[in-house]
Amino acid sequence: MRSRRQFLGEASCAAIGSTSVLSTLLNLTMANHAAAQGGFGGQRKSLVCVFLAGGCDTFNMLIPRTGNYAEYAASRSNLAIPQAQLRTLTNTNYGLHPSCQRLAEMFNGTGPGILAGKKRVSFLANVGTLIEPITSKQAYLNGSVALPKALFSHRDQIEQWQTSVPQGMQVLSGWGGRAADVIHSTLNTEQTAGYYMPMNFSVAGNSAFQIGQSEGQFVITGEGALGFTGADGNSPLHNAKDQAMRDIIASPLEDHYSNLFHRTHGRITSNSIERGAEFQQHYAAPGTLNGQNVATVIANAPFPNHYISGQFRAAVKTIAIRQQLKLARQTLFIEFGGWDHHAELLENHGNMLAVLDGALYAFQTCLETLGLANDVITFTASDFGRTLRSNGQGTDHAWSGNQIVMGGPLTGGQVRGSYPSLVIDGPDDIGRGGRIFPKLSADEYFCELLRWFGVTAGDMDSVLPNIRNFYDPASSTHPVGFLA
């Protein structure tokens, strides 16, 4: 059973979303924490979500290189990438956008330095949000299959990728948060004697992804813990303000709070400051890991000169201090926005893919150097794919797309899933100029990650409520097959 202090600690992340706070408070007496049945040994594991906000045109990232290239070129017209410029993915019929040199190297195992000979990247083709499988284009057109609500809407599709409940929810929670609900107290067992640190960290503000029913998210910045009294939470001024707030909240004023909500809110605030201080102590001095100075490794990594690199650097450091934080499991959320390319797609999409390519390469280089490669899986998600047909300069909102998975636990060098026909008005296009319907569900994608992470078959339904429409969680085989 959870202690009162632990409950308050779980709800006390510095920038925990208001929805989660209310959900937690309202469910105070109803919370039923499902215990995961362990057996996963002592390996520490991290899942890193890189959300490409805006809807990345991933059919111009993972591209038929042979066979169906002519089909691709005809559909994409003035947006088609010349065949000769594609980065070859060996032993496949596909290539990558020319901006993705490092991703191709990590797919092929031809990377330089510490990545030489290591296949760390695979791709998932034709994946999207689904309630149940869509067996054919006709099934979609005649309405015989349940569909995600508000398809093609940024807000709704972002929410659905992060909740994995595309039919909508009355009380919002994300699949990362629900995973924390069932494994945090059972796998992060080093947190004893009153010590508590959340397992979900966001370096991109609040997200639905990491909000659970009892667990929340801990928002950090590149400088570390986000102070309760402001974004620059680690300056002497803010430290003084935090201390003042802590003093105010402490008794004897607490005795004057007349109701549970006020009293609980006061303790949440106090615990937020405590969590921040504990985290910051380790984040500010990460020390060495496997004989490597963490700060030096991060400083020497070839991160591109872009704001997203700050998020990746913070993620490296947060993973590197997981032992000090007493975490056997942790999730991290990174967001890279600006992929809504209705215009100037060729130039802007190429430039952003180059940034993503460089950031993922530098991130993986850090993990390899620090000896963390086999403990971390990085994966992408995005609102939706985009129409195949050019609107003149760009593309519009669609549905299915392709995603990247990266890490030591993968069987790298694979393109998994069923790459669709890219013929406009063809068998996989539901209309309006090349809206491809998914044949691989986001649930199957996430389920494979969660099985590795430690969510048991018995708990998978509470984390992914629609999973049995696609896959039996008790199966001995992975739902997609990108993991070894």
mmCIF file with all atom_site columns, N, CA, C and O in Angstrom, residues 77-123:
data_model
loop_
_atom_site.group_PDB
_atom_site.id
_atom_site.type_symbol
_atom_site.label_atom_id
_atom_site.label_alt_id
_atom_site.label_comp_id
_atom_site.label_asym_id
_atom_site.label_entity_id
_atom_site.label_seq_id
_atom_site.pdbx_PDB_ins_code
_atom_site.Cartn_x
_atom_site.Cartn_y
_atom_site.Cartn_z
_atom_site.occupancy
_atom_site.B_iso_or_equiv
_atom_site.pdbx_formal_charge
_atom_site.auth_seq_id
_atom_site.auth_comp_id
_atom_site.auth_asym_id
_atom_site.auth_atom_id
_atom_site.pdbx_PDB_model_num
ATOM 1   N N  . SER A 1 77  ? 5.133  14.177 -57.456 1.00 0.00 ? 77  SER A N  1
ATOM 2   C CA . SER A 1 77  ? 5.330  15.178 -58.522 1.00 0.00 ? 77  SER A CA 1
ATOM 3   C C  . SER A 1 77  ? 6.474  16.136 -58.182 1.00 0.00 ? 77  SER A C  1
ATOM 4   O O  . SER A 1 77  ? 7.613  15.701 -58.033 1.00 0.00 ? 77  SER A O  1
ATOM 5   N N  . ASN A 1 78  ? 6.171  17.411 -58.018 1.00 0.00 ? 78  ASN A N  1
ATOM 6   C CA . ASN A 1 78  ? 7.260  18.381 -57.808 1.00 0.00 ? 78  ASN A CA 1
ATOM 7   C C  . ASN A 1 78  ? 7.935  18.264 -56.446 1.00 0.00 ? 78  ASN A C  1
ATOM 8   O O  . ASN A 1 78  ? 8.941  18.936 -56.190 1.00 0.00 ? 78  ASN A O  1
ATOM 9   N N  . LEU A 1 79  ? 7.400  17.413 -55.562 1.00 0.00 ? 79  LEU A N  1
ATOM 10  C CA . LEU A 1 79  ? 7.999  17.219 -54.243 1.00 0.00 ? 79  LEU A CA 1
ATOM 11  C C  . LEU A 1 79  ? 8.860  15.952 -54.175 1.00 0.00 ? 79  LEU A C  1
ATOM 12  O O  . LEU A 1 79  ? 9.437  15.650 -53.127 1.00 0.00 ? 79  LEU A O  1
ATOM 13  N N  . ALA A 1 80  ? 8.934  15.223 -55.265 1.00 0.00 ? 80  ALA A N  1
ATOM 14  C CA . ALA A 1 80  ? 9.682  13.960 -55.252 1.00 0.00 ? 80  ALA A CA 1
ATOM 15  C C  . ALA A 1 80  ? 11.181 14.217 -55.098 1.00 0.00 ? 80  ALA A C  1
ATOM 16  O O  . ALA A 1 80  ? 11.746 15.133 -55.708 1.00 0.00 ? 80  ALA A O  1
ATOM 17  N N  . ILE A 1 81  ? 11.806 13.388 -54.262 1.00 0.00 ? 81  ILE A N  1
ATOM 18  C CA . ILE A 1 81  ? 13.258 13.436 -54.102 1.00 0.00 ? 81  ILE A CA 1
ATOM 19  C C  . ILE A 1 81  ? 13.879 12.591 -55.215 1.00 0.00 ? 81  ILE A C  1
ATOM 20  O O  . ILE A 1 81  ? 13.484 11.427 -55.405 1.00 0.00 ? 81  ILE A O  1
ATOM 21  N N  . PRO A 1 82  ? 14.844 13.133 -55.964 1.00 0.00 ? 82  PRO A N  1
ATOM 22  C CA . PRO A 1 82  ? 15.449 12.353 -57.050 1.00 0.00 ? 82  PRO A CA 1
ATOM 23  C C  . PRO A 1 82  ? 16.023 11.035 -56.552 1.00 0.00 ? 82  PRO A C  1
ATOM 24  O O  . PRO A 1 82  ? 16.669 10.977 -55.499 1.00 0.00 ? 82  PRO A O  1
ATOM 25  N N  . GLN A 1 83  ? 15.786 9.997  -57.321 1.00 0.00 ? 83  GLN A N  1
ATOM 26  C CA . GLN A 1 83  ? 16.205 8.647  -56.927 1.00 0.00 ? 83  GLN A CA 1
ATOM 27  C C  . GLN A 1 83  ? 17.697 8.582  -56.632 1.00 0.00 ? 83  GLN A C  1
ATOM 28  O O  . GLN A 1 83  ? 18.131 7.917  -55.689 1.00 0.00 ? 83  GLN A O  1
ATOM 29  N N  . ALA A 1 84  ? 18.472 9.265  -57.416 1.00 0.00 ? 84  ALA A N  1
ATOM 30  C CA . ALA A 1 84  ? 19.927 9.199  -57.268 1.00 0.00 ? 84  ALA A CA 1
ATOM 31  C C  . ALA A 1 84  ? 20.417 9.839  -55.970 1.00 0.00 ? 84  ALA A C  1
ATOM 32  O O  . ALA A 1 84  ? 21.546 9.595  -55.545 1.00 0.00 ? 84  ALA A O  1
ATOM 33  N N  . GLN A 1 85  ? 19.571 10.674 -55.349 1.00 0.00 ? 85  GLN A N  1
ATOM 34  C CA . GLN A 1 85  ? 19.989 11.353 -54.117 1.00 0.00 ? 85  GLN A CA 1
ATOM 35  C C  . GLN A 1 85  ? 19.645 10.575 -52.849 1.00 0.00 ? 85  GLN A C  1
ATOM 36  O O  . GLN A 1 85  ? 20.044 10.973 -51.756 1.00 0.00 ? 85  GLN A O  1
ATOM 37  N N  . LEU A 1 86  ? 18.898 9.494  -52.979 1.00 0.00 ? 86  LEU A N  1
ATOM 38  C CA . LEU A 1 86  ? 18.455 8.769  -51.784 1.00 0.00 ? 86  LEU A CA 1
ATOM 39  C C  . LEU A 1 86  ? 19.624 8.076  -51.088 1.00 0.00 ? 86  LEU A C  1
ATOM 40  O O  . LEU A 1 86  ? 20.539 7.576  -51.728 1.00 0.00 ? 86  LEU A O  1
ATOM 41  N N  . ARG A 1 87  ? 19.566 8.070  -49.764 1.00 0.00 ? 87  ARG A N  1
ATOM 42  C CA . ARG A 1 87  ? 20.546 7.335  -48.956 1.00 0.00 ? 87  ARG A CA 1
ATOM 43  C C  . ARG A 1 87  ? 20.121 5.869  -48.928 1.00 0.00 ? 87  ARG A C  1
ATOM 44  O O  . ARG A 1 87  ? 19.031 5.534  -48.452 1.00 0.00 ? 87  ARG A O  1
ATOM 45  N N  . THR A 1 88  ? 20.947 5.010  -49.387 1.00 0.00 ? 88  THR A N  1
ATOM 46  C CA . THR A 1 88  ? 20.585 3.596  -49.511 1.00 0.00 ? 88  THR A CA 1
ATOM 47  C C  . THR A 1 88  ? 20.452 2.930  -48.144 1.00 0.00 ? 88  THR A C  1
ATOM 48  O O  . THR A 1 88  ? 21.307 3.096  -47.271 1.00 0.00 ? 88  THR A O  1
ATOM 49  N N  . LEU A 1 89  ? 19.377 2.194  -47.980 1.00 0.00 ? 89  LEU A N  1
ATOM 50  C CA . LEU A 1 89  ? 19.218 1.300  -46.823 1.00 0.00 ? 89  LEU A CA 1
ATOM 51  C C  . LEU A 1 89  ? 19.484 -0.106 -47.328 1.00 0.00 ? 89  LEU A C  1
ATOM 52  O O  . LEU A 1 89  ? 18.686 -0.659 -48.095 1.00 0.00 ? 89  LEU A O  1
ATOM 53  N N  . THR A 1 90  ? 20.599 -0.653 -46.923 1.00 0.00 ? 90  THR A N  1
ATOM 54  C CA . THR A 1 90  ? 21.034 -1.920 -47.509 1.00 0.00 ? 90  THR A CA 1
ATOM 55  C C  . THR A 1 90  ? 20.070 -3.054 -47.197 1.00 0.00 ? 90  THR A C  1
ATOM 56  O O  . THR A 1 90  ? 19.414 -3.080 -46.151 1.00 0.00 ? 90  THR A O  1
ATOM 57  N N  . ASN A 1 91  ? 20.013 -3.992 -48.141 1.00 0.00 ? 91  ASN A N  1
ATOM 58  C CA . ASN A 1 91  ? 19.154 -5.174 -48.041 1.00 0.00 ? 91  ASN A CA 1
ATOM 59  C C  . ASN A 1 91  ? 17.672 -4.829 -47.984 1.00 0.00 ? 91  ASN A C  1
ATOM 60  O O  . ASN A 1 91  ? 16.863 -5.604 -47.444 1.00 0.00 ? 91  ASN A O  1
ATOM 61  N N  . THR A 1 92  ? 17.317 -3.646 -48.475 1.00 0.00 ? 92  THR A N  1
ATOM 62  C CA . THR A 1 92  ? 15.912 -3.257 -48.566 1.00 0.00 ? 92  THR A CA 1
ATOM 63  C C  . THR A 1 92  ? 15.677 -2.604 -49.923 1.00 0.00 ? 92  THR A C  1
ATOM 64  O O  . THR A 1 92  ? 16.626 -2.299 -50.658 1.00 0.00 ? 92  THR A O  1
ATOM 65  N N  . ASN A 1 93  ? 14.405 -2.340 -50.204 1.00 0.00 ? 93  ASN A N  1
ATOM 66  C CA . ASN A 1 93  ? 14.053 -1.623 -51.428 1.00 0.00 ? 93  ASN A CA 1
ATOM 67  C C  . ASN A 1 93  ? 13.871 -0.134 -51.164 1.00 0.00 ? 93  ASN A C  1
ATOM 68  O O  . ASN A 1 93  ? 13.303 0.575  -52.007 1.00 0.00 ? 93  ASN A O  1
ATOM 69  N N  . TYR A 1 94  ? 14.354 0.327  -50.026 1.00 0.00 ? 94  TYR A N  1
ATOM 70  C CA . TYR A 1 94  ? 14.050 1.694  -49.617 1.00 0.00 ? 94  TYR A CA 1
ATOM 71  C C  . TYR A 1 94  ? 15.311 2.532  -49.466 1.00 0.00 ? 94  TYR A C  1
ATOM 72  O O  . TYR A 1 94  ? 16.432 2.030  -49.330 1.00 0.00 ? 94  TYR A O  1
ATOM 73  N N  . GLY A 1 95  ? 15.087 3.832  -49.482 1.00 0.00 ? 95  GLY A N  1
ATOM 74  C CA . GLY A 1 95  ? 16.155 4.780  -49.236 1.00 0.00 ? 95  GLY A CA 1
ATOM 75  C C  . GLY A 1 95  ? 15.650 5.879  -48.334 1.00 0.00 ? 95  GLY A C  1
ATOM 76  O O  . GLY A 1 95  ? 14.447 5.990  -48.053 1.00 0.00 ? 95  GLY A O  1
ATOM 77  N N  . LEU A 1 96  ? 16.570 6.695  -47.864 1.00 0.00 ? 96  LEU A N  1
ATOM 78  C CA . LEU A 1 96  ? 16.206 7.814  -46.993 1.00 0.00 ? 96  LEU A CA 1
ATOM 79  C C  . LEU A 1 96  ? 16.439 9.133  -47.702 1.00 0.00 ? 96  LEU A C  1
ATOM 80  O O  . LEU A 1 96  ? 17.261 9.243  -48.620 1.00 0.00 ? 96  LEU A O  1
ATOM 81  N N  . HIS A 1 97  ? 15.722 10.132 -47.240 1.00 0.00 ? 97  HIS A N  1
ATOM 82  C CA . HIS A 1 97  ? 15.935 11.512 -47.696 1.00 0.00 ? 97  HIS A CA 1
ATOM 83  C C  . HIS A 1 97  ? 17.438 11.837 -47.608 1.00 0.00 ? 97  HIS A C  1
ATOM 84  O O  . HIS A 1 97  ? 18.109 11.414 -46.656 1.00 0.00 ? 97  HIS A O  1
ATOM 85  N N  . PRO A 1 98  ? 17.967 12.574 -48.564 1.00 0.00 ? 98  PRO A N  1
ATOM 86  C CA . PRO A 1 98  ? 19.413 12.850 -48.542 1.00 0.00 ? 98  PRO A CA 1
ATOM 87  C C  . PRO A 1 98  ? 19.897 13.572 -47.290 1.00 0.00 ? 98  PRO A C  1
ATOM 88  O O  . PRO A 1 98  ? 21.105 13.547 -46.986 1.00 0.00 ? 98  PRO A O  1
ATOM 89  N N  . SER A 1 99  ? 19.005 14.202 -46.529 1.00 0.00 ? 99  SER A N  1
ATOM 90  C CA . SER A 1 99  ? 19.410 14.859 -45.283 1.00 0.00 ? 99  SER A CA 1
ATOM 91  C C  . SER A 1 99  ? 19.700 13.865 -44.165 1.00 0.00 ? 99  SER A C  1
ATOM 92  O O  . SER A 1 99  ? 20.182 14.264 -43.101 1.00 0.00 ? 99  SER A O  1
ATOM 93  N N  . CYS A 1 100 ? 19.377 12.589 -44.371 1.00 0.00 ? 100 CYS A N  1
ATOM 94  C CA . CYS A 1 100 ? 19.446 11.612 -43.283 1.00 0.00 ? 100 CYS A CA 1
ATOM 95  C C  . CYS A 1 100 ? 20.669 10.704 -43.407 1.00 0.00 ? 100 CYS A C  1
ATOM 96  O O  . CYS A 1 100 ? 20.564 9.468  -43.308 1.00 0.00 ? 100 CYS A O  1
ATOM 97  N N  . GLN A 1 101 ? 21.814 11.286 -43.583 1.00 0.00 ? 101 GLN A N  1
ATOM 98  C CA . GLN A 1 101 ? 23.044 10.490 -43.733 1.00 0.00 ? 101 GLN A CA 1
ATOM 99  C C  . GLN A 1 101 ? 23.329 9.636  -42.509 1.00 0.00 ? 101 GLN A C  1
ATOM 100 O O  . GLN A 1 101 ? 23.641 8.451  -42.615 1.00 0.00 ? 101 GLN A O  1
ATOM 101 N N  . ARG A 1 102 ? 23.236 10.226 -41.316 1.00 0.00 ? 102 ARG A N  1
ATOM 102 C CA . ARG A 1 102 ? 23.596 9.486  -40.100 1.00 0.00 ? 102 ARG A CA 1
ATOM 103 C C  . ARG A 1 102 ? 22.585 8.383  -39.789 1.00 0.00 ? 102 ARG A C  1
ATOM 104 O O  . ARG A 1 102 ? 22.953 7.312  -39.289 1.00 0.00 ? 102 ARG A O  1
ATOM 105 N N  . LEU A 1 103 ? 21.311 8.645  -40.052 1.00 0.00 ? 103 LEU A N  1
ATOM 106 C CA . LEU A 1 103 ? 20.313 7.599  -39.824 1.00 0.00 ? 103 LEU A CA 1
ATOM 107 C C  . LEU A 1 103 ? 20.575 6.415  -40.751 1.00 0.00 ? 103 LEU A C  1
ATOM 108 O O  . LEU A 1 103 ? 20.442 5.255  -40.349 1.00 0.00 ? 103 LEU A O  1
ATOM 109 N N  . ALA A 1 104 ? 20.934 6.699  -41.997 1.00 0.00 ? 104 ALA A N  1
ATOM 110 C CA . ALA A 1 104 ? 21.260 5.614  -42.930 1.00 0.00 ? 104 ALA A CA 1
ATOM 111 C C  . ALA A 1 104 ? 22.465 4.829  -42.432 1.00 0.00 ? 104 ALA A C  1
ATOM 112 O O  . ALA A 1 104 ? 22.490 3.589  -42.491 1.00 0.00 ? 104 ALA A O  1
ATOM 113 N N  . GLU A 1 105 ? 23.471 5.531  -41.923 1.00 0.00 ? 105 GLU A N  1
ATOM 114 C CA . GLU A 1 105 ? 24.659 4.842  -41.405 1.00 0.00 ? 105 GLU A CA 1
ATOM 115 C C  . GLU A 1 105 ? 24.298 3.973  -40.198 1.00 0.00 ? 105 GLU A C  1
ATOM 116 O O  . GLU A 1 105 ? 24.785 2.837  -40.073 1.00 0.00 ? 105 GLU A O  1
ATOM 117 N N  . MET A 1 106 ? 23.455 4.498  -39.310 1.00 0.00 ? 106 MET A N  1
ATOM 118 C CA . MET A 1 106 ? 23.085 3.714  -38.128 1.00 0.00 ? 106 MET A CA 1
ATOM 119 C C  . MET A 1 106 ? 22.160 2.559  -38.505 1.00 0.00 ? 106 MET A C  1
ATOM 120 O O  . MET A 1 106 ? 22.080 1.566  -37.789 1.00 0.00 ? 106 MET A O  1
ATOM 121 N N  . PHE A 1 107 ? 21.431 2.679  -39.604 1.00 0.00 ? 107 PHE A N  1
ATOM 122 C CA . PHE A 1 107 ? 20.627 1.562  -40.120 1.00 0.00 ? 107 PHE A CA 1
ATOM 123 C C  . PHE A 1 107 ? 21.542 0.493  -40.708 1.00 0.00 ? 107 PHE A C  1
ATOM 124 O O  . PHE A 1 107 ? 21.375 -0.700 -40.456 1.00 0.00 ? 107 PHE A O  1
ATOM 125 N N  . ASN A 1 108 ? 22.523 0.925  -41.495 1.00 0.00 ? 108 ASN A N  1
ATOM 126 C CA . ASN A 1 108 ? 23.386 -0.002 -42.232 1.00 0.00 ? 108 ASN A CA 1
ATOM 127 C C  . ASN A 1 108 ? 24.548 -0.544 -41.398 1.00 0.00 ? 108 ASN A C  1
ATOM 128 O O  . ASN A 1 108 ? 25.217 -1.484 -41.822 1.00 0.00 ? 108 ASN A O  1
ATOM 129 N N  . GLY A 1 109 ? 24.813 0.072  -40.250 1.00 0.00 ? 109 GLY A N  1
ATOM 130 C CA . GLY A 1 109 ? 25.966 -0.338 -39.451 1.00 0.00 ? 109 GLY A CA 1
ATOM 131 C C  . GLY A 1 109 ? 27.274 0.172  -40.000 1.00 0.00 ? 109 GLY A C  1
ATOM 132 O O  . GLY A 1 109 ? 28.335 -0.419 -39.773 1.00 0.00 ? 109 GLY A O  1
ATOM 133 N N  . THR A 1 110 ? 27.220 1.295  -40.708 1.00 0.00 ? 110 THR A N  1
ATOM 134 C CA . THR A 1 110 ? 28.431 1.854  -41.324 1.00 0.00 ? 110 THR A CA 1
ATOM 135 C C  . THR A 1 110 ? 28.830 3.187  -40.692 1.00 0.00 ? 110 THR A C  1
ATOM 136 O O  . THR A 1 110 ? 29.571 3.966  -41.292 1.00 0.00 ? 110 THR A O  1
ATOM 137 N N  . GLY A 1 111 ? 28.340 3.418  -39.492 1.00 0.00 ? 111 GLY A N  1
ATOM 138 C CA . GLY A 1 111 ? 28.646 4.681  -38.835 1.00 0.00 ? 111 GLY A CA 1
ATOM 139 C C  . GLY A 1 111 ? 30.101 4.783  -38.432 1.00 0.00 ? 111 GLY A C  1
ATOM 140 O O  . GLY A 1 111 ? 30.805 3.777  -38.352 1.00 0.00 ? 111 GLY A O  1
ATOM 141 N N  . PRO A 1 112 ? 30.564 5.999  -38.164 1.00 0.00 ? 112 PRO A N  1
ATOM 142 C CA . PRO A 1 112 ? 31.963 6.184  -37.773 1.00 0.00 ? 112 PRO A CA 1
ATOM 143 C C  . PRO A 1 112 ? 32.160 5.937  -36.274 1.00 0.00 ? 112 PRO A C  1
ATOM 144 O O  . PRO A 1 112 ? 31.214 5.870  -35.495 1.00 0.00 ? 112 PRO A O  1
ATOM 145 N N  . GLY A 1 113 ? 33.422 5.838  -35.886 1.00 0.00 ? 113 GLY A N  1
ATOM 146 C CA . GLY A 1 113 ? 33.783 5.816  -34.470 1.00 0.00 ? 113 GLY A CA 1
ATOM 147 C C  . GLY A 1 113 ? 33.108 4.721  -33.685 1.00 0.00 ? 113 GLY A C  1
ATOM 148 O O  . GLY A 1 113 ? 33.066 3.557  -34.086 1.00 0.00 ? 113 GLY A O  1
ATOM 149 N N  . ILE A 1 114 ? 32.544 5.115  -32.575 1.00 0.00 ? 114 ILE A N  1
ATOM 150 C CA . ILE A 1 114 ? 31.976 4.141  -31.639 1.00 0.00 ? 114 ILE A CA 1
ATOM 151 C C  . ILE A 1 114 ? 30.751 3.437  -32.203 1.00 0.00 ? 114 ILE A C  1
ATOM 152 O O  . ILE A 1 114 ? 30.310 2.415  -31.693 1.00 0.00 ? 114 ILE A O  1
ATOM 153 N N  . LEU A 1 115 ? 30.179 3.979  -33.286 1.00 0.00 ? 115 LEU A N  1
ATOM 154 C CA . LEU A 1 115 ? 29.011 3.346  -33.906 1.00 0.00 ? 115 LEU A CA 1
ATOM 155 C C  . LEU A 1 115 ? 29.391 2.407  -35.055 1.00 0.00 ? 115 LEU A C  1
ATOM 156 O O  . LEU A 1 115 ? 28.512 1.801  -35.670 1.00 0.00 ? 115 LEU A O  1
ATOM 157 N N  . ALA A 1 116 ? 30.644 2.271  -35.335 1.00 0.00 ? 116 ALA A N  1
ATOM 158 C CA . ALA A 1 116 ? 31.088 1.422  -36.445 1.00 0.00 ? 116 ALA A CA 1
ATOM 159 C C  . ALA A 1 116 ? 30.624 -0.018 -36.244 1.00 0.00 ? 116 ALA A C  1
ATOM 160 O O  . ALA A 1 116 ? 30.805 -0.603 -35.177 1.00 0.00 ? 116 ALA A O  1
ATOM 161 N N  . GLY A 1 117 ? 29.994 -0.551 -37.259 1.00 0.00 ? 117 GLY A N  1
ATOM 162 C CA . GLY A 1 117 ? 29.548 -1.943 -37.222 1.00 0.00 ? 117 GLY A CA 1
ATOM 163 C C  . GLY A 1 117 ? 28.282 -2.189 -36.429 1.00 0.00 ? 117 GLY A C  1
ATOM 164 O O  . GLY A 1 117 ? 27.855 -3.337 -36.289 1.00 0.00 ? 117 GLY A O  1
ATOM 165 N N  . LYS A 1 118 ? 27.660 -1.128 -35.911 1.00 0.00 ? 118 LYS A N  1
ATOM 166 C CA . LYS A 1 118 ? 26.463 -1.277 -35.072 1.00 0.00 ? 118 LYS A CA 1
ATOM 167 C C  . LYS A 1 118 ? 25.222 -0.797 -35.820 1.00 0.00 ? 118 LYS A C  1
ATOM 168 O O  . LYS A 1 118 ? 25.158 0.358  -36.227 1.00 0.00 ? 118 LYS A O  1
ATOM 169 N N  . LYS A 1 119 ? 24.259 -1.700 -35.986 1.00 0.00 ? 119 LYS A N  1
ATOM 170 C CA . LYS A 1 119 ? 22.981 -1.335 -36.600 1.00 0.00 ? 119 LYS A CA 1
ATOM 171 C C  . LYS A 1 119 ? 22.023 -0.916 -35.492 1.00 0.00 ? 119 LYS A C  1
ATOM 172 O O  . LYS A 1 119 ? 21.472 -1.760 -34.785 1.00 0.00 ? 119 LYS A O  1
ATOM 173 N N  . ARG A 1 120 ? 21.843 0.359  -35.351 1.00 0.00 ? 120 ARG A N  1
ATOM 174 C CA . ARG A 1 120 ? 21.059 0.888  -34.225 1.00 0.00 ? 120 ARG A CA 1
ATOM 175 C C  . ARG A 1 120 ? 19.702 1.458  -34.618 1.00 0.00 ? 120 ARG A C  1
ATOM 176 O O  . ARG A 1 120 ? 18.957 1.932  -33.752 1.00 0.00 ? 120 ARG A O  1
ATOM 177 N N  . VAL A 1 121 ? 19.371 1.466  -35.887 1.00 0.00 ? 121 VAL A N  1
ATOM 178 C CA . VAL A 1 121 ? 18.133 2.106  -36.345 1.00 0.00 ? 121 VAL A CA 1
ATOM 179 C C  . VAL A 1 121 ? 17.314 1.146  -37.191 1.00 0.00 ? 121 VAL A C  1
ATOM 180 O O  . VAL A 1 121 ? 17.864 0.386  -37.997 1.00 0.00 ? 121 VAL A O  1
ATOM 181 N N  . SER A 1 122 ? 16.010 1.168  -36.996 1.00 0.00 ? 122 SER A N  1
ATOM 182 C CA . SER A 1 122 ? 15.044 0.516  -37.887 1.00 0.00 ? 122 SER A CA 1
ATOM 183 C C  . SER A 1 122 ? 13.898 1.485  -38.153 1.00 0.00 ? 122 SER A C  1
ATOM 184 O O  . SER A 1 122 ? 13.772 2.514  -37.466 1.00 0.00 ? 122 SER A O  1
ATOM 185 N N  . PHE A 1 123 ? 13.078 1.161  -39.132 1.00 0.00 ? 123 PHE A N  1
ATOM 186 C CA . PHE A 1 123 ? 11.924 2.011  -39.470 1.00 0.00 ? 123 PHE A CA 1
ATOM 187 C C  . PHE A 1 123 ? 10.649 1.171  -39.434 1.00 0.00 ? 123 PHE A C  1
ATOM 188 O O  . PHE A 1 123 ? 10.669 -0.018 -39.749 1.00 0.00 ? 123 PHE A O  1
#
